[in-house]
Amino acid sequence: MPYGKLKKYNWDTNGSIKISDQGQLDQKLTSRYQIDQVSNYDDLADLALDQLGVSPYHIKHLAQLEKMAPVLIYGDYNADGIISSYILAYLLSKLGVKTQIYLPDRQKDGYGINLKTLAKLKYRRFRSIIAIDNGIVALSTIKVLKQAGIFVGIIDHHLSQQKVKTDFLIHQTKTSASGLSLALASQTYRLAKLSQKEYLQLLQLGAIGILADQMPLNLYNYSAVKLALASFNQHGPINPGLKQLVDQAGWTKPIDEYTINFVIGPRLNAAGRVGNASTALKLLTETNPDLIHGIGLEVERLNRERQTLTYDFFEAAKDKAVFLGQFILFYQSDIPDGILGLIAAKLSQHFQLPSLVINGDNVLKGSGRGLGSELNLTQLLGQLKDDVFIGLGGHKAACGFSLAKTKLDSLKKYLADQKIKLENNQKVDYYLSNRQVLTGQLPFTVQKLSPFGQSRPKPVFMTDTDYLDRLEYMGKNKNHLRLKLKGHLSQDLNFILFNQPQGGSDIKQSHKIVFETQINHYKGRQFPQFIIIDYF
């Protein structure tokens, strides 16, 4: 939730559960979020087999590649592609198979394994090639490789309407490529080919890839992330490069899903967005402390560059984007490919409309972000696929595409003519109607139910402002508002409203506060606090 964006949403309170006593709240939270997650690494290997179909057979098959080495691992330039490539190469090395990883350049190579890039790599010198986090739709490329007598493997989680014939295939959409490579690691660990420390390193990285790729927290993904977070907070980051990244970011609190989504993931992604993903890969593979430090500094620099570019282009987009009926479109030729989606997401959030952001001169590239549960953006644009787009792919909420500049006006007209149903209602889960339920224990109760993420959102609460006692401005620039609410037994509870200039908030005139819970870690102690999302 974007804190501080007040009165931005239409809050659906009709479906919220009215809570008047603590026992009722505990029961409702437990029944909604309880999941029979696994409790040990053997159980995760069982899940890898039962839910993903990844078995010890796959490990034995990969081990046979020792006779066909070196193996070219062709990955992707995002965090999931970087991590899954690293895990696969690590596992193959433990099986005695030599490898070489290639992560494509977003600008020069584009997405997915292709013959142009393979020719540059002189692919015929490899007897085996495995594409990971891509490849499931590269039918023509696979056919050429097979005709050349090359062993072809695919490990991918993207959708495909056609069957692909390869020598080695793991295709499963329930998790990310990192989740699939972690499943292979779980079976390798079960076969005693990895030490526990080695496995925990791969578990931590696999969980990062799962969350960074916004995978739904089904039983397998939830269990993997839960085990990984426990490992993080018991051992810290095990991979030296990952530890450097976390230290470089200045993160000193326990690592949780927020850390992965907003600290670790964006930094790994930044390398592929505004630089080259191989920089992030080097950070994970390097063992020399001095080199790790230097690469960590470069990753941090790339992340700051990504932040600056995104901010600058987003500010321009807010003024220059055009409204096309119920859509927003922003075109500027020099937007870097790697931040098109970031700007589209920000525009969609800012204007509460589906957004498309496009760059380029003759052949244009674009990224779109939908809004609400009703709109399938990729399907909607797919009706123009043959007439307007050179290429189009994605899912319900996001898409990527390319088109000739001469077709841009056709796209604009099509968008302007669409009549779509946009639902922007945000749901309040629980209405705390009695201050006896409002206690400092609530954030800790919620924390026990974590991790939260896709398909498992953090609970949203609402209460009355009648309990408001006093407010004060805080922070270096006094631009955050802290409200004291009287909870159970007149306990003072801290509610925080971010990014509010002094005198700029009318919260005293409101009746309801919508909020999430949080635990603030400070000097080794934990303090409950409540983050205000909205008020009305």
PDB file of N, CA and C in Angstrom, residues 197-259:
ATOM      1  N   LYS A 197      25.008 -25.690   4.767  1.00  0.00           N
ATOM      2  CA  LYS A 197      25.315 -24.269   4.535  1.00  0.00           C
ATOM      3  C   LYS A 197      25.142 -23.912   3.063  1.00  0.00           C
ATOM      4  N   GLU A 198      25.592 -24.803   2.188  1.00  0.00           N
ATOM      5  CA  GLU A 198      25.422 -24.553   0.755  1.00  0.00           C
ATOM      6  C   GLU A 198      23.945 -24.494   0.391  1.00  0.00           C
ATOM      7  N   TYR A 199      23.181 -25.417   0.956  1.00  0.00           N
ATOM      8  CA  TYR A 199      21.745 -25.437   0.651  1.00  0.00           C
ATOM      9  C   TYR A 199      21.052 -24.183   1.174  1.00  0.00           C
ATOM     10  N   LEU A 200      21.410 -23.758   2.383  1.00  0.00           N
ATOM     11  CA  LEU A 200      20.775 -22.563   2.956  1.00  0.00           C
ATOM     12  C   LEU A 200      21.092 -21.323   2.125  1.00  0.00           C
ATOM     13  N   GLN A 201      22.290 -21.254   1.572  1.00  0.00           N
ATOM     14  CA  GLN A 201      22.613 -20.128   0.695  1.00  0.00           C
ATOM     15  C   GLN A 201      21.663 -20.104  -0.497  1.00  0.00           C
ATOM     16  N   LEU A 202      21.445 -21.262  -1.108  1.00  0.00           N
ATOM     17  CA  LEU A 202      20.575 -21.352  -2.285  1.00  0.00           C
ATOM     18  C   LEU A 202      19.117 -21.140  -1.902  1.00  0.00           C
ATOM     19  N   LEU A 203      18.733 -21.586  -0.714  1.00  0.00           N
ATOM     20  CA  LEU A 203      17.376 -21.360  -0.215  1.00  0.00           C
ATOM     21  C   LEU A 203      17.104 -19.870  -0.066  1.00  0.00           C
ATOM     22  N   GLN A 204      18.046 -19.148   0.529  1.00  0.00           N
ATOM     23  CA  GLN A 204      17.886 -17.702   0.702  1.00  0.00           C
ATOM     24  C   GLN A 204      17.747 -16.998  -0.645  1.00  0.00           C
ATOM     25  N   LEU A 205      18.615 -17.355  -1.567  1.00  0.00           N
ATOM     26  CA  LEU A 205      18.566 -16.721  -2.891  1.00  0.00           C
ATOM     27  C   LEU A 205      17.294 -17.096  -3.644  1.00  0.00           C
ATOM     28  N   GLY A 206      16.896 -18.362  -3.541  1.00  0.00           N
ATOM     29  CA  GLY A 206      15.678 -18.793  -4.223  1.00  0.00           C
ATOM     30  C   GLY A 206      14.453 -18.032  -3.740  1.00  0.00           C
ATOM     31  N   ALA A 207      14.379 -17.782  -2.444  1.00  0.00           N
ATOM     32  CA  ALA A 207      13.252 -17.030  -1.894  1.00  0.00           C
ATOM     33  C   ALA A 207      13.239 -15.600  -2.408  1.00  0.00           C
ATOM     34  N   ILE A 208      14.418 -15.015  -2.561  1.00  0.00           N
ATOM     35  CA  ILE A 208      14.504 -13.664  -3.117  1.00  0.00           C
ATOM     36  C   ILE A 208      13.926 -13.645  -4.528  1.00  0.00           C
ATOM     37  N   GLY A 209      14.302 -14.631  -5.332  1.00  0.00           N
ATOM     38  CA  GLY A 209      13.796 -14.699  -6.696  1.00  0.00           C
ATOM     39  C   GLY A 209      12.289 -14.891  -6.753  1.00  0.00           C
ATOM     40  N   ILE A 210      11.744 -15.702  -5.856  1.00  0.00           N
ATOM     41  CA  ILE A 210      10.304 -15.943  -5.815  1.00  0.00           C
ATOM     42  C   ILE A 210       9.559 -14.636  -5.524  1.00  0.00           C
ATOM     43  N   LEU A 211      10.004 -13.914  -4.500  1.00  0.00           N
ATOM     44  CA  LEU A 211       9.322 -12.674  -4.126  1.00  0.00           C
ATOM     45  C   LEU A 211       9.575 -11.566  -5.142  1.00  0.00           C
ATOM     46  N   ALA A 212      10.805 -11.473  -5.644  1.00  0.00           N
ATOM     47  CA  ALA A 212      11.121 -10.418  -6.613  1.00  0.00           C
ATOM     48  C   ALA A 212      10.312 -10.572  -7.887  1.00  0.00           C
ATOM     49  N   ASP A 213       9.945 -11.805  -8.231  1.00  0.00           N
ATOM     50  CA  ASP A 213       9.155 -12.045  -9.436  1.00  0.00           C
ATOM     51  C   ASP A 213       7.658 -12.038  -9.154  1.00  0.00           C
ATOM     52  N   GLN A 214       7.293 -11.610  -7.941  1.00  0.00           N
ATOM     53  CA  GLN A 214       5.886 -11.419  -7.575  1.00  0.00           C
ATOM     54  C   GLN A 214       5.056 -12.688  -7.758  1.00  0.00           C
ATOM     55  N   MET A 215       5.609 -13.801  -7.307  1.00  0.00           N
ATOM     56  CA  MET A 215       4.891 -15.068  -7.400  1.00  0.00           C
ATOM     57  C   MET A 215       3.829 -15.170  -6.303  1.00  0.00           C
ATOM     58  N   PRO A 216       2.695 -15.811  -6.591  1.00  0.00           N
ATOM     59  CA  PRO A 216       1.687 -16.023  -5.542  1.00  0.00           C
ATOM     60  C   PRO A 216       2.244 -16.912  -4.444  1.00  0.00           C
ATOM     61  N   LEU A 217       1.871 -16.607  -3.212  1.00  0.00           N
ATOM     62  CA  LEU A 217       2.397 -17.385  -2.092  1.00  0.00           C
ATOM     63  C   LEU A 217       1.538 -18.623  -1.870  1.00  0.00           C
ATOM     64  N   ASN A 218       1.597 -19.540  -2.831  1.00  0.00           N
ATOM     65  CA  ASN A 218       0.971 -20.844  -2.672  1.00  0.00           C
ATOM     66  C   ASN A 218       1.786 -21.660  -1.670  1.00  0.00           C
ATOM     67  N   LEU A 219       1.411 -22.900  -1.467  1.00  0.00           N
ATOM     68  CA  LEU A 219       2.043 -23.700  -0.423  1.00  0.00           C
ATOM     69  C   LEU A 219       3.549 -23.812  -0.623  1.00  0.00           C
ATOM     70  N   TYR A 220       3.986 -24.103  -1.839  1.00  0.00           N
ATOM     71  CA  TYR A 220       5.427 -24.241  -2.083  1.00  0.00           C
ATOM     72  C   TYR A 220       6.158 -22.920  -1.882  1.00  0.00           C
ATOM     73  N   ASN A 221       5.669 -21.860  -2.526  1.00  0.00           N
ATOM     74  CA  ASN A 221       6.364 -20.572  -2.433  1.00  0.00           C
ATOM     75  C   ASN A 221       6.359 -20.036  -1.007  1.00  0.00           C
ATOM     76  N   TYR A 222       5.222 -20.154  -0.341  1.00  0.00           N
ATOM     77  CA  TYR A 222       5.126 -19.689   1.043  1.00  0.00           C
ATOM     78  C   TYR A 222       6.115 -20.439   1.934  1.00  0.00           C
ATOM     79  N   SER A 223       6.147 -21.754   1.782  1.00  0.00           N
ATOM     80  CA  SER A 223       7.022 -22.570   2.628  1.00  0.00           C
ATOM     81  C   SER A 223       8.493 -22.244   2.379  1.00  0.00           C
ATOM     82  N   ALA A 224       8.861 -22.071   1.104  1.00  0.00           N
ATOM     83  CA  ALA A 224      10.249 -21.742   0.772  1.00  0.00           C
ATOM     84  C   ALA A 224      10.638 -20.398   1.367  1.00  0.00           C
ATOM     85  N   VAL A 225       9.758 -19.404   1.231  1.00  0.00           N
ATOM     86  CA  VAL A 225      10.060 -18.073   1.753  1.00  0.00           C
ATOM     87  C   VAL A 225      10.114 -18.095   3.279  1.00  0.00           C
ATOM     88  N   LYS A 226       9.185 -18.791   3.897  1.00  0.00           N
ATOM     89  CA  LYS A 226       9.152 -18.878   5.365  1.00  0.00           C
ATOM     90  C   LYS A 226      10.449 -19.492   5.899  1.00  0.00           C
ATOM     91  N   LEU A 227      10.878 -20.604   5.301  1.00  0.00           N
ATOM     92  CA  LEU A 227      12.125 -21.250   5.727  1.00  0.00           C
ATOM     93  C   LEU A 227      13.327 -20.346   5.483  1.00  0.00           C
ATOM     94  N   ALA A 228      13.319 -19.640   4.350  1.00  0.00           N
ATOM     95  CA  ALA A 228      14.441 -18.762   4.011  1.00  0.00           C
ATOM     96  C   ALA A 228      14.539 -17.591   4.981  1.00  0.00           C
ATOM     97  N   LEU A 229      13.397 -16.993   5.335  1.00  0.00           N
ATOM     98  CA  LEU A 229      13.427 -15.865   6.268  1.00  0.00           C
ATOM     99  C   LEU A 229      13.913 -16.308   7.642  1.00  0.00           C
ATOM    100  N   ALA A 230      13.524 -17.503   8.063  1.00  0.00           N
ATOM    101  CA  ALA A 230      14.042 -18.033   9.325  1.00  0.00           C
ATOM    102  C   ALA A 230      15.560 -18.201   9.253  1.00  0.00           C
ATOM    103  N   SER A 231      16.038 -18.662   8.102  1.00  0.00           N
ATOM    104  CA  SER A 231      17.483 -18.818   7.909  1.00  0.00           C
ATOM    105  C   SER A 231      18.205 -17.473   7.926  1.00  0.00           C
ATOM    106  N   PHE A 232      17.623 -16.472   7.247  1.00  0.00           N
ATOM    107  CA  PHE A 232      18.215 -15.135   7.247  1.00  0.00           C
ATOM    108  C   PHE A 232      18.391 -14.618   8.662  1.00  0.00           C
ATOM    109  N   ASN A 233      17.366 -14.794   9.477  1.00  0.00           N
ATOM    110  CA  ASN A 233      17.396 -14.192  10.795  1.00  0.00           C
ATOM    111  C   ASN A 233      18.129 -15.042  11.828  1.00  0.00           C
ATOM    112  N   GLN A 234      18.514 -16.249  11.428  1.00  0.00           N
ATOM    113  CA  GLN A 234      19.369 -17.070  12.287  1.00  0.00           C
ATOM    114  C   GLN A 234      20.835 -16.945  11.906  1.00  0.00           C
ATOM    115  N   HIS A 235      21.100 -16.907  10.590  1.00  0.00           N
ATOM    116  CA  HIS A 235      22.487 -16.928  10.111  1.00  0.00           C
ATOM    117  C   HIS A 235      22.911 -15.637   9.417  1.00  0.00           C
ATOM    118  N   GLY A 236      21.954 -14.768   9.062  1.00  0.00           N
ATOM    119  CA  GLY A 236      22.282 -13.632   8.220  1.00  0.00           C
ATOM    120  C   GLY A 236      22.430 -14.090   6.776  1.00  0.00           C
ATOM    121  N   PRO A 237      22.662 -13.172   5.837  1.00  0.00           N
ATOM    122  CA  PRO A 237      22.893 -13.568   4.447  1.00  0.00           C
ATOM    123  C   PRO A 237      24.151 -14.423   4.334  1.00  0.00           C
ATOM    124  N   ILE A 238      24.023 -15.608   3.755  1.00  0.00           N
ATOM    125  CA  ILE A 238      25.160 -16.535   3.682  1.00  0.00           C
ATOM    126  C   ILE A 238      26.050 -16.223   2.490  1.00  0.00           C
ATOM    127  N   ASN A 239      25.469 -15.872   1.364  1.00  0.00           N
ATOM    128  CA  ASN A 239      26.279 -15.513   0.200  1.00  0.00           C
ATOM    129  C   ASN A 239      27.015 -14.204   0.480  1.00  0.00           C
ATOM    130  N   PRO A 240      28.348 -14.170   0.349  1.00  0.00           N
ATOM    131  CA  PRO A 240      29.106 -12.955   0.682  1.00  0.00           C
ATOM    132  C   PRO A 240      28.669 -11.729  -0.116  1.00  0.00           C
ATOM    133  N   GLY A 241      28.346 -11.924  -1.402  1.00  0.00           N
ATOM    134  CA  GLY A 241      27.900 -10.802  -2.216  1.00  0.00           C
ATOM    135  C   GLY A 241      26.558 -10.273  -1.767  1.00  0.00           C
ATOM    136  N   LEU A 242      25.662 -11.170  -1.398  1.00  0.00           N
ATOM    137  CA  LEU A 242      24.361 -10.753  -0.893  1.00  0.00           C
ATOM    138  C   LEU A 242      24.518  -9.989   0.417  1.00  0.00           C
ATOM    139  N   LYS A 243      25.414 -10.459   1.274  1.00  0.00           N
ATOM    140  CA  LYS A 243      25.672  -9.745   2.536  1.00  0.00           C
ATOM    141  C   LYS A 243      26.193  -8.344   2.251  1.00  0.00           C
ATOM    142  N   GLN A 244      27.085  -8.228   1.256  1.00  0.00           N
ATOM    143  CA  GLN A 244      27.616  -6.912   0.884  1.00  0.00           C
ATOM    144  C   GLN A 244      26.486  -6.005   0.400  1.00  0.00           C
ATOM    145  N   LEU A 245      25.579  -6.546  -0.400  1.00  0.00           N
ATOM    146  CA  LEU A 245      24.471  -5.747  -0.918  1.00  0.00           C
ATOM    147  C   LEU A 245      23.599  -5.220   0.222  1.00  0.00           C
ATOM    148  N   VAL A 246      23.292  -6.090   1.179  1.00  0.00           N
ATOM    149  CA  VAL A 246      22.453  -5.681   2.312  1.00  0.00           C
ATOM    150  C   VAL A 246      23.173  -4.646   3.170  1.00  0.00           C
ATOM    151  N   ASP A 247      24.465  -4.870   3.427  1.00  0.00           N
ATOM    152  CA  ASP A 247      25.248  -3.914   4.216  1.00  0.00           C
ATOM    153  C   ASP A 247      25.364  -2.578   3.500  1.00  0.00           C
ATOM    154  N   GLN A 248      25.595  -2.647   2.184  1.00  0.00           N
ATOM    155  CA  GLN A 248      25.760  -1.430   1.387  1.00  0.00           C
ATOM    156  C   GLN A 248      24.476  -0.591   1.406  1.00  0.00           C
ATOM    157  N   ALA A 249      23.338  -1.270   1.483  1.00  0.00           N
ATOM    158  CA  ALA A 249      22.053  -0.570   1.535  1.00  0.00           C
ATOM    159  C   ALA A 249      21.784   0.038   2.902  1.00  0.00           C
ATOM    160  N   GLY A 250      22.621  -0.303   3.879  1.00  0.00           N
ATOM    161  CA  GLY A 250      22.440   0.230   5.225  1.00  0.00           C
ATOM    162  C   GLY A 250      21.320  -0.435   6.001  1.00  0.00           C
ATOM    163  N   TRP A 251      20.953  -1.650   5.594  1.00  0.00           N
ATOM    164  CA  TRP A 251      19.841  -2.344   6.245  1.00  0.00           C
ATOM    165  C   TRP A 251      20.352  -3.090   7.472  1.00  0.00           C
ATOM    166  N   THR A 252      19.866  -2.728   8.642  1.00  0.00           N
ATOM    167  CA  THR A 252      20.324  -3.349   9.894  1.00  0.00           C
ATOM    168  C   THR A 252      19.202  -4.084  10.613  1.00  0.00           C
ATOM    169  N   LYS A 253      17.980  -3.986  10.100  1.00  0.00           N
ATOM    170  CA  LYS A 253      16.846  -4.643  10.743  1.00  0.00           C
ATOM    171  C   LYS A 253      16.760  -6.096  10.286  1.00  0.00           C
ATOM    172  N   PRO A 254      15.932  -6.911  10.949  1.00  0.00           N
ATOM    173  CA  PRO A 254      15.738  -8.289  10.474  1.00  0.00           C
ATOM    174  C   PRO A 254      15.260  -8.305   9.025  1.00  0.00           C
ATOM    175  N   ILE A 255      15.699  -9.299   8.278  1.00  0.00           N
ATOM    176  CA  ILE A 255      15.307  -9.422   6.876  1.00  0.00           C
ATOM    177  C   ILE A 255      13.946 -10.097   6.796  1.00  0.00           C
ATOM    178  N   ASP A 256      13.017  -9.429   6.142  1.00  0.00           N
ATOM    179  CA  ASP A 256      11.680  -9.985   5.942  1.00  0.00           C
ATOM    180  C   ASP A 256      11.259  -9.768   4.493  1.00  0.00           C
ATOM    181  N   GLU A 257       9.984 -10.014   4.179  1.00  0.00           N
ATOM    182  CA  GLU A 257       9.539  -9.872   2.794  1.00  0.00           C
ATOM    183  C   GLU A 257       9.645  -8.432   2.316  1.00  0.00           C
ATOM    184  N   TYR A 258       9.509  -7.467   3.224  1.00  0.00           N
ATOM    185  CA  TYR A 258       9.685  -6.065   2.836  1.00  0.00           C
ATOM    186  C   TYR A 258      11.121  -5.826   2.386  1.00  0.00           C
ATOM    187  N   THR A 259      12.084  -6.350   3.131  1.00  0.00           N
ATOM    188  CA  THR A 259      13.496  -6.182   2.767  1.00  0.00           C
ATOM    189  C   THR A 259      13.762  -6.718   1.371  1.00  0.00           C
TER     190      THR A 259
END
